[in-house]
Amino acid sequence: MATPTPPDDQSPHRHHLPPEIAPGTLDEATAAKLEELIEAEEGSQNRFTGLLGHAGTALALAMSLFHLWAAWSIVPTTTLRFVHVGFAMALGFYLFPLARRFRHRLMPWDWALIAAALGVTWYLIAGGDELLDRYVFPEPMDLVVGWVLIALVLEVTRRTTGWIMPGLAAAFMLYAFWGNLLPPPWRHQGYDAERLIPHLTITLDGIFGTAVDVSATLIILFTIYGAILQASGAGKFFVDFSFAATGGKATSAGRTVVLSSFLLGGPSGSGVATTVTLGTVAWPMMRRVGYRADDAGGLLAAGGLGAIISPPVLGAAAFLIAEYLKIGYLDVLRMAVVPTVLYYASLLFMVELDQRRIAARAGMPEETIATERPGALVRRYGFHFTSLVAIVVFMVWGYSPTLSVLYAMLVAVALSFVRPETALWPRRLVEALAGGAVQAVGIAATCACAGIIVGVITLTGLGLKFSDIAIQAAGGSLVVTALYTALIVWVVGLAVPVTASYIICAVVAAPALIKLGVPDFAAHMFVFYYAVLSEVSPPTALSPFAAAAITGAGPYRTTLQAWKYTLPAFLLPFVFVTDPEGVGLLLSFREGMGWGDVAWQVLLAACGLAALAAAAQGHARRALALWERAGFALAGLLMIFPALIEAAFADALPAPHWLGLGLAAGLLALQRRGGAAAPPRSAKTA
């Protein structure tokens, strides 16, 4: 048992704030609160130094090097998945304690669990094809190893992500065992251990299913890539460039948050890291120009949320979309481009209205923050922009996503030597590689645990039953089914992270939309975007809670403000599934569609988002009366989600899109006749 020692700031195998945050930027109390929030969501992590620290780094480095080698060479599918989960379990038990009070100590039971994880992994690999062939008639030892594996997966998931996900997996297993006792339509024949355990632990339909395959082949490579970018200073450059590009004006704080969240979020794919990095730098500026603490926190969290839907990395769930639909990852990026642009356009609308609403320009001096000129920054560190395009360029050239990210890593490492302060010499490179593996542990554990749930769903046929139930409850209406699906995904997202929410709902909720004629890619993108809402939905609202810790606002008020900023853009996915030509927003075409139809869909969506932003902010050219807010909300819905209005009026409303455009134009004309904007208000009344 090791005696705890003070953490080494360079240790990669520990939870820490994003590296873009300079020491001293946050006071100790705020930094500690942020660490506590992250640990509450992702598990308390040991901070070892000395021999244990080096051993942890070596284990994480071995995990990274194995997956880099597997990306280049040929490793059998089953071996890759077995080793991936084995590494995740061993590293998880090493770095994440049984409980918070055991932090910074490697207890005897941790050693036992690590040994068990390695033993189970060896048994599965050594069993080979013979083990897979006998899953229908398993041997007693197969069942023992299977039960141990399930217990290990549940425990490592609990340590890294909390108790909710393993609790759901255990509930699904109970359903598999005793579902024959339930009333129709939930009843199934019931399965005993000899049928269920091998299905979950030996076949590729349970723990080692699609989710773990994507985690082992793509997600971990992208986490390593992100760690390399952060170690080379790319994140800091994107933040600095955003401040310089917006003129360094304090009144441009909102625009700076939007721009920097896009640049920083795309390569990182992490909502909370983006939120914390931006919050520490932008909050003082936002406070000076009159933002309330909860408003500022909501905007920071909304900007961080964009990291999960921003190409070229997106969130881990995006890789799963490609695998489930059997399409290229480049196709997923293509489908995400327009919704991402519209999401940030919506945030920009909200920011511009913020500045009108709090009268920043009229009521505050035009304070300039000391920054370098954009041109100077680009000349010195512009090579970091390659991180935004390198992966896409390699995929356009015909390389697989796996090789593309591998080559992009080599490019990032080579370009880091352009500047001495960004060079990834061996020690920094080792730390980055180890850090990338550590970041992948929680995702790998979540994917393995989600595999238990998916395995039960496929074995019992619950997915098909649930689709029929949802369609019947909706009376066969596509609009109502879409509303039910969004609600289901949102509720699931309240309890589990984005990746797990998407995995579960992709096999439970998406089939209902597909049965009603929605293209499969549109249904999965719909589920993905609503799964992302879990990032700003309590009790897993890590991004708003982290922003609240920085601004000092109440966490739930900040969460509500984050919803306000994201709500207009999150009505957008209904276009994918309720409007036959709405797939144009995914840069996909139905028969008879052309680029003109796509441009029309984008124009309608942008205008609708602007109208909804005005309704949400209660401000356009001036402060809005209640009836004007309602009018802008209706106009936005008519342009974005006309099917909802048509369903309410039994299809008796002609040309809803044009009615929405006309209503918005009329309201703006009334505002112009009504006079100039309202006089400045103080931060307290804004």
XYZ file of C-alpha atoms in Angstrom, residues 3-298:
296
model
C 1.524 6.421 1.126
C -0.196 9.357 -0.584
C 2.120 12.058 -1.825
C 1.483 15.485 -3.294
C 0.428 15.264 -6.942
C 2.893 16.006 -9.688
C 1.501 18.723 -11.959
C 2.896 16.907 -14.967
C 1.240 13.612 -14.144
C -1.015 12.627 -17.026
C -2.970 10.014 -15.134
C -5.041 12.301 -12.969
C -8.041 14.555 -13.292
C -6.995 18.108 -13.917
C -8.313 21.281 -15.447
C -7.655 21.798 -19.162
C -4.033 22.709 -19.908
C -5.056 26.003 -21.562
C -5.806 27.374 -18.086
C -2.703 29.020 -16.749
C -1.781 28.490 -13.107
C -3.291 31.168 -10.944
C -6.125 31.941 -13.381
C -8.605 30.432 -10.924
C -8.515 30.913 -7.193
C -7.911 27.751 -5.205
C -11.510 27.456 -3.988
C -12.951 27.671 -7.515
C -10.363 25.266 -8.912
C -11.142 22.792 -6.134
C -14.875 23.110 -6.807
C -14.356 22.448 -10.504
C -12.247 19.389 -9.731
C -14.991 18.150 -7.406
C -17.672 18.638 -10.068
C -15.646 16.763 -12.677
C -14.948 13.948 -10.254
C -18.626 13.724 -9.304
C -19.398 13.101 -12.973
C -16.376 11.091 -14.066
C -15.173 9.496 -10.853
C -12.517 10.388 -8.298
C -9.069 9.694 -9.638
C -5.885 8.687 -7.854
C -2.878 10.977 -8.093
C 0.145 8.765 -7.755
C 3.751 9.872 -7.800
C 6.962 7.947 -7.420
C 6.962 4.292 -8.415
C 3.162 4.014 -8.536
C 2.988 7.117 -10.709
C 5.516 5.722 -13.158
C 3.706 2.371 -13.203
C 0.400 4.094 -13.997
C 2.027 6.076 -16.796
C 3.590 2.890 -18.163
C 0.237 1.075 -18.143
C -1.525 3.986 -19.869
C 1.324 4.318 -22.376
C 1.113 0.587 -23.134
C -2.610 0.979 -23.831
C -1.950 3.873 -26.240
C 0.899 2.127 -28.035
C -1.125 -1.070 -28.452
C -3.986 0.815 -30.097
C -1.626 2.820 -32.298
C -0.023 -0.429 -33.408
C -3.460 -1.983 -33.994
C -4.397 1.014 -36.160
C -1.373 0.381 -38.353
C -1.199 -3.402 -38.304
C -3.869 -6.105 -38.466
C -5.234 -7.341 -35.144
C -8.121 -9.842 -35.065
C -11.406 -8.182 -34.187
C -12.078 -10.282 -31.106
C -8.533 -9.863 -29.797
C -8.676 -6.087 -30.224
C -11.988 -5.807 -28.367
C -10.908 -8.172 -25.574
C -7.619 -6.336 -25.030
C -9.310 -2.929 -25.190
C -11.770 -3.797 -22.441
C -9.007 -5.524 -20.463
C -6.817 -2.417 -20.567
C -9.778 -0.216 -19.621
C -10.603 -2.399 -16.612
C -7.016 -2.701 -15.389
C -6.313 1.029 -15.809
C -9.704 1.898 -14.342
C -9.116 -0.124 -11.181
C -5.607 1.313 -10.929
C -6.563 4.959 -11.261
C -10.094 5.126 -9.836
C -10.514 4.150 -6.174
C -13.367 2.145 -4.682
C -14.542 5.268 -2.853
C -13.283 8.809 -2.459
C -11.840 8.128 0.996
C -9.409 5.616 -0.554
C -7.930 8.105 -3.036
C -4.183 8.159 -3.676
C -3.794 4.657 -2.245
C -3.720 1.382 -4.134
C -5.649 -0.949 -1.860
C -5.414 -4.780 -1.768
C -8.819 -5.145 -3.446
C -7.615 -2.945 -6.291
C -4.753 -5.357 -6.914
C -7.220 -8.256 -6.799
C -9.545 -6.599 -9.314
C -6.647 -5.783 -11.644
C -5.523 -9.410 -11.470
C -9.071 -10.584 -12.154
C -9.345 -8.237 -15.159
C -6.079 -9.526 -16.610
C -7.092 -13.124 -15.926
C -10.473 -12.755 -17.624
C -8.855 -11.073 -20.617
C -6.287 -13.867 -20.935
C -9.066 -16.509 -20.733
C -11.037 -14.865 -23.535
C -8.017 -14.452 -25.817
C -6.712 -17.951 -25.142
C -10.158 -19.442 -25.790
C -10.068 -18.210 -29.390
C -12.531 -19.550 -31.929
C -13.263 -22.589 -29.778
C -14.715 -20.340 -27.075
C -16.895 -18.521 -29.608
C -18.096 -21.800 -31.107
C -19.382 -23.192 -27.820
C -21.329 -20.154 -26.588
C -24.606 -22.045 -27.138
C -23.401 -24.887 -24.886
C -20.966 -23.163 -22.521
C -18.719 -24.989 -20.108
C -19.033 -24.248 -16.366
C -15.831 -22.200 -16.417
C -17.202 -20.093 -19.277
C -20.121 -19.110 -17.069
C -17.875 -18.356 -14.100
C -15.618 -16.137 -16.218
C -18.694 -14.504 -17.761
C -20.168 -13.590 -14.377
C -16.787 -12.233 -13.247
C -16.470 -10.161 -16.427
C -19.932 -8.640 -15.967
C -19.151 -7.783 -12.351
C -15.832 -6.197 -13.357
C -17.451 -4.124 -16.115
C -20.188 -2.901 -13.783
C -17.658 -1.960 -11.108
C -15.226 -0.133 -13.402
C -18.162 1.767 -14.912
C -19.362 2.727 -11.444
C -15.906 3.980 -10.527
C -15.451 6.042 -13.691
C -18.971 7.369 -14.387
C -21.090 6.785 -11.274
C -23.702 4.248 -10.232
C -26.548 5.093 -12.650
C -25.180 3.374 -15.752
C -24.320 0.052 -14.035
C -27.654 0.251 -12.216
C -29.469 0.448 -15.558
C -27.432 -2.470 -16.897
C -28.319 -4.571 -13.857
C -32.013 -3.690 -14.296
C -31.910 -4.823 -17.922
C -30.319 -8.108 -16.862
C -33.150 -8.651 -14.382
C -35.569 -8.010 -17.245
C -33.787 -10.677 -19.319
C -34.046 -13.218 -16.497
C -37.638 -12.591 -15.413
C -39.310 -10.805 -18.302
C -41.617 -13.817 -18.682
C -43.402 -12.673 -15.511
C -44.345 -9.275 -16.977
C -47.655 -8.513 -18.723
C -47.838 -7.986 -22.495
C -46.444 -6.263 -24.494
C -43.309 -6.291 -22.335
C -43.324 -10.055 -21.789
C -40.765 -12.350 -23.385
C -39.915 -16.014 -22.899
C -37.302 -15.445 -20.188
C -33.681 -16.572 -20.316
C -31.501 -18.500 -17.901
C -27.836 -17.875 -17.142
C -26.618 -20.476 -19.631
C -28.272 -18.514 -22.442
C -27.809 -14.915 -21.260
C -24.261 -14.880 -19.846
C -22.481 -16.281 -22.942
C -24.561 -13.953 -25.127
C -23.308 -10.947 -23.158
C -19.701 -12.026 -22.575
C -18.596 -14.298 -25.423
C -20.432 -13.191 -28.544
C -20.017 -9.854 -30.278
C -23.603 -8.873 -29.467
C -23.066 -7.935 -25.820
C -20.160 -6.352 -23.971
C -17.871 -6.745 -26.979
C -20.415 -5.421 -29.455
C -20.468 -2.443 -31.780
C -19.909 0.175 -29.086
C -16.683 -1.432 -27.845
C -15.560 -1.971 -31.434
C -15.889 1.771 -32.133
C -14.234 2.625 -28.828
C -11.285 0.340 -29.610
C -10.783 1.397 -33.224
C -11.687 5.095 -33.334
C -12.612 6.771 -30.069
C -9.362 6.014 -28.268
C -7.361 7.203 -31.281
C -9.221 10.504 -31.268
C -8.700 10.954 -27.529
C -4.972 10.379 -28.053
C -5.038 12.853 -30.935
C -6.813 15.419 -28.764
C -4.249 14.938 -25.993
C -1.420 15.507 -28.488
C -3.057 18.729 -29.698
C -3.501 19.990 -26.158
C 0.072 19.128 -25.243
C 1.335 21.098 -28.256
C -0.590 24.200 -27.183
C -3.301 24.129 -29.881
C -6.073 24.873 -27.395
C -4.356 27.966 -26.019
C -3.754 29.251 -29.540
C -7.413 28.883 -30.487
C -8.526 30.849 -27.425
C -5.914 33.582 -27.976
C -6.753 33.808 -31.675
C -10.469 34.160 -30.936
C -9.878 37.077 -28.571
C -7.581 38.754 -31.081
C -9.936 38.148 -34.030
C -12.856 39.810 -32.232
C -10.773 42.925 -31.682
C -9.965 42.333 -28.037
C -12.993 44.440 -27.101
C -14.718 43.714 -23.819
C -18.080 44.241 -25.510
C -17.183 41.445 -27.929
C -16.984 38.920 -25.095
C -20.065 37.021 -26.289
C -18.801 36.776 -29.857
C -15.433 35.649 -28.539
C -17.077 32.802 -26.609
C -18.891 31.612 -29.741
C -15.826 31.742 -31.994
C -13.405 30.205 -29.519
C -15.862 27.450 -28.543
C -16.023 26.396 -32.185
C -12.256 26.449 -32.696
C -11.475 24.832 -29.355
C -14.408 22.440 -29.385
C -13.854 20.951 -32.814
C -10.489 19.357 -32.005
C -11.327 18.514 -28.382
C -14.851 17.064 -28.644
C -15.230 17.743 -24.909
C -17.986 20.026 -23.684
C -16.781 20.517 -20.132
C -13.142 21.133 -21.120
C -14.256 23.799 -23.596
C -16.572 25.396 -21.028
C -13.939 25.568 -18.297
C -11.201 26.842 -20.603
C -13.374 29.631 -21.990
C -14.972 30.483 -18.672
C -11.742 31.271 -16.892
C -10.739 33.738 -19.609
C -14.055 35.184 -20.809
C -16.023 35.555 -17.561
C -14.137 38.669 -16.325
C -14.837 40.369 -19.665
C -18.484 39.319 -19.670
C -18.954 40.612 -16.141
C -17.487 44.009 -17.074
C -19.972 44.532 -19.917
C -23.010 43.659 -17.819
C -23.651 39.926 -18.177
C -25.321 38.406 -15.160
C -23.477 35.434 -13.706
C -26.151 32.905 -14.715
C -26.462 34.373 -18.242
C -22.707 34.206 -18.725
C -22.572 30.651 -17.373
C -25.401 29.594 -19.676
